[in-house]
Amino acid sequence: MPSAVDPKAFGTRFRQAMQRKGHGGLGATQLAEALVSEFPEGLSVQSVHKWVNGTAVPRPDRLAVLARWLDVSEHWLRFGPDPKASNRQTGGSDRPLNAKDLARRLQALSEPQREILEALLLEFEKIPPE
């Protein structure tokens, strides 16, 4: 397991996971408010701001809560993809996506990404199922 945590890389993964879960548009204050129930001991807007901007990494106990809330692995959120893991999906869990999560992830894509995905789906439709 890596020993060093890169705050900037953490911030990028944190923003990606937030986007996937439909929280990408939240500012630090809104995000801190959304996390109130997850952190009953309190959470400062400054801490959240540092996480989002990649200038700090949360303590392990807080990171565990964030990973659960964002539905990603703690390892991925802290360090990035685990080279030993069999599941190579970025930040993914071992369970398949449900329709609601899939729709949320599709909505989070940019227009060019959606166009690429649509072209890919059209290609798959040309291949008869086995």
mmCIF file of C-alpha atoms in Angstrom, residues 3-127:
data_model
loop_
_atom_site.group_PDB
_atom_site.id
_atom_site.type_symbol
_atom_site.label_atom_id
_atom_site.label_comp_id
_atom_site.label_asym_id
_atom_site.label_seq_id
_atom_site.Cartn_x
_atom_site.Cartn_y
_atom_site.Cartn_z
ATOM 1 C CA SER A 3 2.671 5.371 2.170
ATOM 2 C CA ALA A 4 2.407 8.941 0.889
ATOM 3 C CA VAL A 5 -0.817 10.703 0.049
ATOM 4 C CA ASP A 6 -0.795 13.404 -2.607
ATOM 5 C CA PRO A 7 -3.362 16.057 -1.591
ATOM 6 C CA LYS A 8 -3.749 17.312 -5.152
ATOM 7 C CA ALA A 9 -4.469 13.813 -6.498
ATOM 8 C CA PHE A 10 -6.817 13.200 -3.573
ATOM 9 C CA GLY A 11 -8.709 16.394 -4.452
ATOM 10 C CA THR A 12 -9.108 15.232 -8.035
ATOM 11 C CA ARG A 13 -10.487 11.846 -6.967
ATOM 12 C CA PHE A 14 -12.730 13.485 -4.374
ATOM 13 C CA ARG A 15 -14.217 15.811 -7.014
ATOM 14 C CA GLN A 16 -14.671 12.879 -9.438
ATOM 15 C CA ALA A 17 -16.515 10.835 -6.827
ATOM 16 C CA MET A 18 -18.671 13.834 -5.899
ATOM 17 C CA GLN A 19 -19.542 14.372 -9.544
ATOM 18 C CA ARG A 20 -20.509 10.700 -9.954
ATOM 19 C CA LYS A 21 -22.787 10.862 -6.927
ATOM 20 C CA GLY A 22 -24.489 14.025 -8.177
ATOM 21 C CA HIS A 23 -22.798 16.395 -5.725
ATOM 22 C CA GLY A 24 -20.401 17.986 -8.212
ATOM 23 C CA GLY A 25 -22.111 21.370 -8.172
ATOM 24 C CA LEU A 26 -21.862 21.847 -4.416
ATOM 25 C CA GLY A 27 -19.535 24.469 -3.009
ATOM 26 C CA ALA A 28 -17.597 23.897 0.211
ATOM 27 C CA THR A 29 -20.331 25.427 2.395
ATOM 28 C CA GLN A 30 -23.105 23.418 0.737
ATOM 29 C CA LEU A 31 -21.037 20.246 0.932
ATOM 30 C CA ALA A 32 -20.269 20.790 4.623
ATOM 31 C CA GLU A 33 -24.007 21.234 5.218
ATOM 32 C CA ALA A 34 -24.788 18.062 3.244
ATOM 33 C CA LEU A 35 -22.292 16.141 5.389
ATOM 34 C CA VAL A 36 -23.622 17.331 8.769
ATOM 35 C CA SER A 37 -25.398 14.051 9.457
ATOM 36 C CA GLU A 38 -22.256 12.083 8.561
ATOM 37 C CA PHE A 39 -20.033 14.077 10.943
ATOM 38 C CA PRO A 40 -21.988 14.687 14.160
ATOM 39 C CA GLU A 41 -18.812 15.908 15.859
ATOM 40 C CA GLY A 42 -18.735 18.778 13.382
ATOM 41 C CA LEU A 43 -17.026 19.623 10.140
ATOM 42 C CA SER A 44 -15.581 22.972 9.181
ATOM 43 C CA VAL A 45 -16.166 24.575 5.808
ATOM 44 C CA GLN A 46 -12.411 25.241 5.711
ATOM 45 C CA SER A 47 -11.642 21.517 5.934
ATOM 46 C CA VAL A 48 -14.069 20.706 3.143
ATOM 47 C CA HIS A 49 -12.650 23.538 1.039
ATOM 48 C CA LYS A 50 -9.136 22.113 1.464
ATOM 49 C CA TRP A 51 -10.303 18.619 0.457
ATOM 50 C CA VAL A 52 -12.091 19.843 -2.655
ATOM 51 C CA ASN A 53 -9.160 22.029 -3.701
ATOM 52 C CA GLY A 54 -6.571 19.337 -3.071
ATOM 53 C CA THR A 55 -4.594 21.170 -0.398
ATOM 54 C CA ALA A 56 -5.317 18.679 2.407
ATOM 55 C CA VAL A 57 -6.363 15.075 2.914
ATOM 56 C CA PRO A 58 -8.834 14.113 5.643
ATOM 57 C CA ARG A 59 -7.826 12.021 8.629
ATOM 58 C CA PRO A 60 -8.360 8.269 8.137
ATOM 59 C CA ASP A 61 -11.578 8.225 10.200
ATOM 60 C CA ARG A 62 -13.069 11.052 8.142
ATOM 61 C CA LEU A 63 -11.839 9.547 4.908
ATOM 62 C CA ALA A 64 -13.677 6.309 5.772
ATOM 63 C CA VAL A 65 -16.921 8.241 6.227
ATOM 64 C CA LEU A 66 -16.423 10.127 2.950
ATOM 65 C CA ALA A 67 -15.682 6.911 1.047
ATOM 66 C CA ARG A 68 -18.900 5.332 2.344
ATOM 67 C CA TRP A 69 -20.899 8.486 1.565
ATOM 68 C CA LEU A 70 -19.473 8.634 -1.969
ATOM 69 C CA ASP A 71 -19.719 4.862 -2.489
ATOM 70 C CA VAL A 72 -16.033 4.398 -3.360
ATOM 71 C CA SER A 73 -13.276 2.401 -1.713
ATOM 72 C CA GLU A 74 -11.190 4.061 0.961
ATOM 73 C CA HIS A 75 -8.043 2.941 -0.835
ATOM 74 C CA TRP A 76 -9.104 4.510 -4.117
ATOM 75 C CA LEU A 77 -10.132 7.777 -2.477
ATOM 76 C CA ARG A 78 -6.874 8.038 -0.508
ATOM 77 C CA PHE A 79 -4.302 6.606 -2.926
ATOM 78 C CA GLY A 80 -5.947 5.943 -6.283
ATOM 79 C CA PRO A 81 -6.477 2.566 -7.978
ATOM 80 C CA ASP A 82 -5.157 -0.466 -6.116
ATOM 81 C CA PRO A 83 -2.788 -2.294 -8.483
ATOM 82 C CA LYS A 84 -3.546 -5.578 -6.673
ATOM 83 C CA ALA A 85 -7.329 -5.237 -6.932
ATOM 84 C CA SER A 86 -9.194 -7.381 -9.430
ATOM 85 C CA ASN A 87 -11.794 -4.643 -9.943
ATOM 86 C CA ARG A 88 -10.133 -2.059 -12.183
ATOM 87 C CA GLN A 89 -13.064 0.364 -12.278
ATOM 88 C CA THR A 90 -11.942 3.709 -10.946
ATOM 89 C CA GLY A 91 -13.330 4.056 -7.483
ATOM 90 C CA GLY A 92 -15.853 1.366 -8.175
ATOM 91 C CA SER A 93 -17.149 -1.217 -5.797
ATOM 92 C CA ASP A 94 -17.550 -4.912 -6.579
ATOM 93 C CA ARG A 95 -21.297 -4.613 -7.071
ATOM 94 C CA PRO A 96 -22.908 -3.632 -10.390
ATOM 95 C CA LEU A 97 -24.393 -0.179 -10.821
ATOM 96 C CA ASN A 98 -28.089 0.159 -10.247
ATOM 97 C CA ALA A 99 -30.174 2.154 -12.737
ATOM 98 C CA LYS A 100 -30.317 5.250 -10.513
ATOM 99 C CA ASP A 101 -26.526 5.395 -10.046
ATOM 100 C CA LEU A 102 -25.973 4.757 -13.740
ATOM 101 C CA ALA A 103 -28.353 7.588 -14.666
ATOM 102 C CA ARG A 104 -26.631 9.925 -12.213
ATOM 103 C CA ARG A 105 -23.224 9.071 -13.664
ATOM 104 C CA LEU A 106 -24.483 9.589 -17.211
ATOM 105 C CA GLN A 107 -25.896 13.000 -16.279
ATOM 106 C CA ALA A 108 -22.533 13.987 -14.826
ATOM 107 C CA LEU A 109 -20.773 13.442 -18.160
ATOM 108 C CA SER A 110 -19.885 16.354 -20.383
ATOM 109 C CA GLU A 111 -21.617 16.701 -23.743
ATOM 110 C CA PRO A 112 -18.582 15.355 -25.686
ATOM 111 C CA GLN A 113 -18.382 12.377 -23.297
ATOM 112 C CA ARG A 114 -22.084 11.660 -23.812
ATOM 113 C CA GLU A 115 -21.592 11.773 -27.588
ATOM 114 C CA ILE A 116 -18.763 9.241 -27.329
ATOM 115 C CA LEU A 117 -20.859 6.977 -25.132
ATOM 116 C CA GLU A 118 -23.819 7.233 -27.504
ATOM 117 C CA ALA A 119 -21.597 6.279 -30.459
ATOM 118 C CA LEU A 120 -20.278 3.320 -28.474
ATOM 119 C CA LEU A 121 -23.805 2.176 -27.628
ATOM 120 C CA LEU A 122 -24.795 2.412 -31.298
ATOM 121 C CA GLU A 123 -21.828 0.189 -32.179
ATOM 122 C CA PHE A 124 -22.829 -2.357 -29.525
ATOM 123 C CA GLU A 125 -26.358 -2.421 -30.910
ATOM 124 C CA LYS A 126 -24.943 -3.553 -34.259
ATOM 125 C CA ILE A 127 -23.485 -6.703 -32.658
#
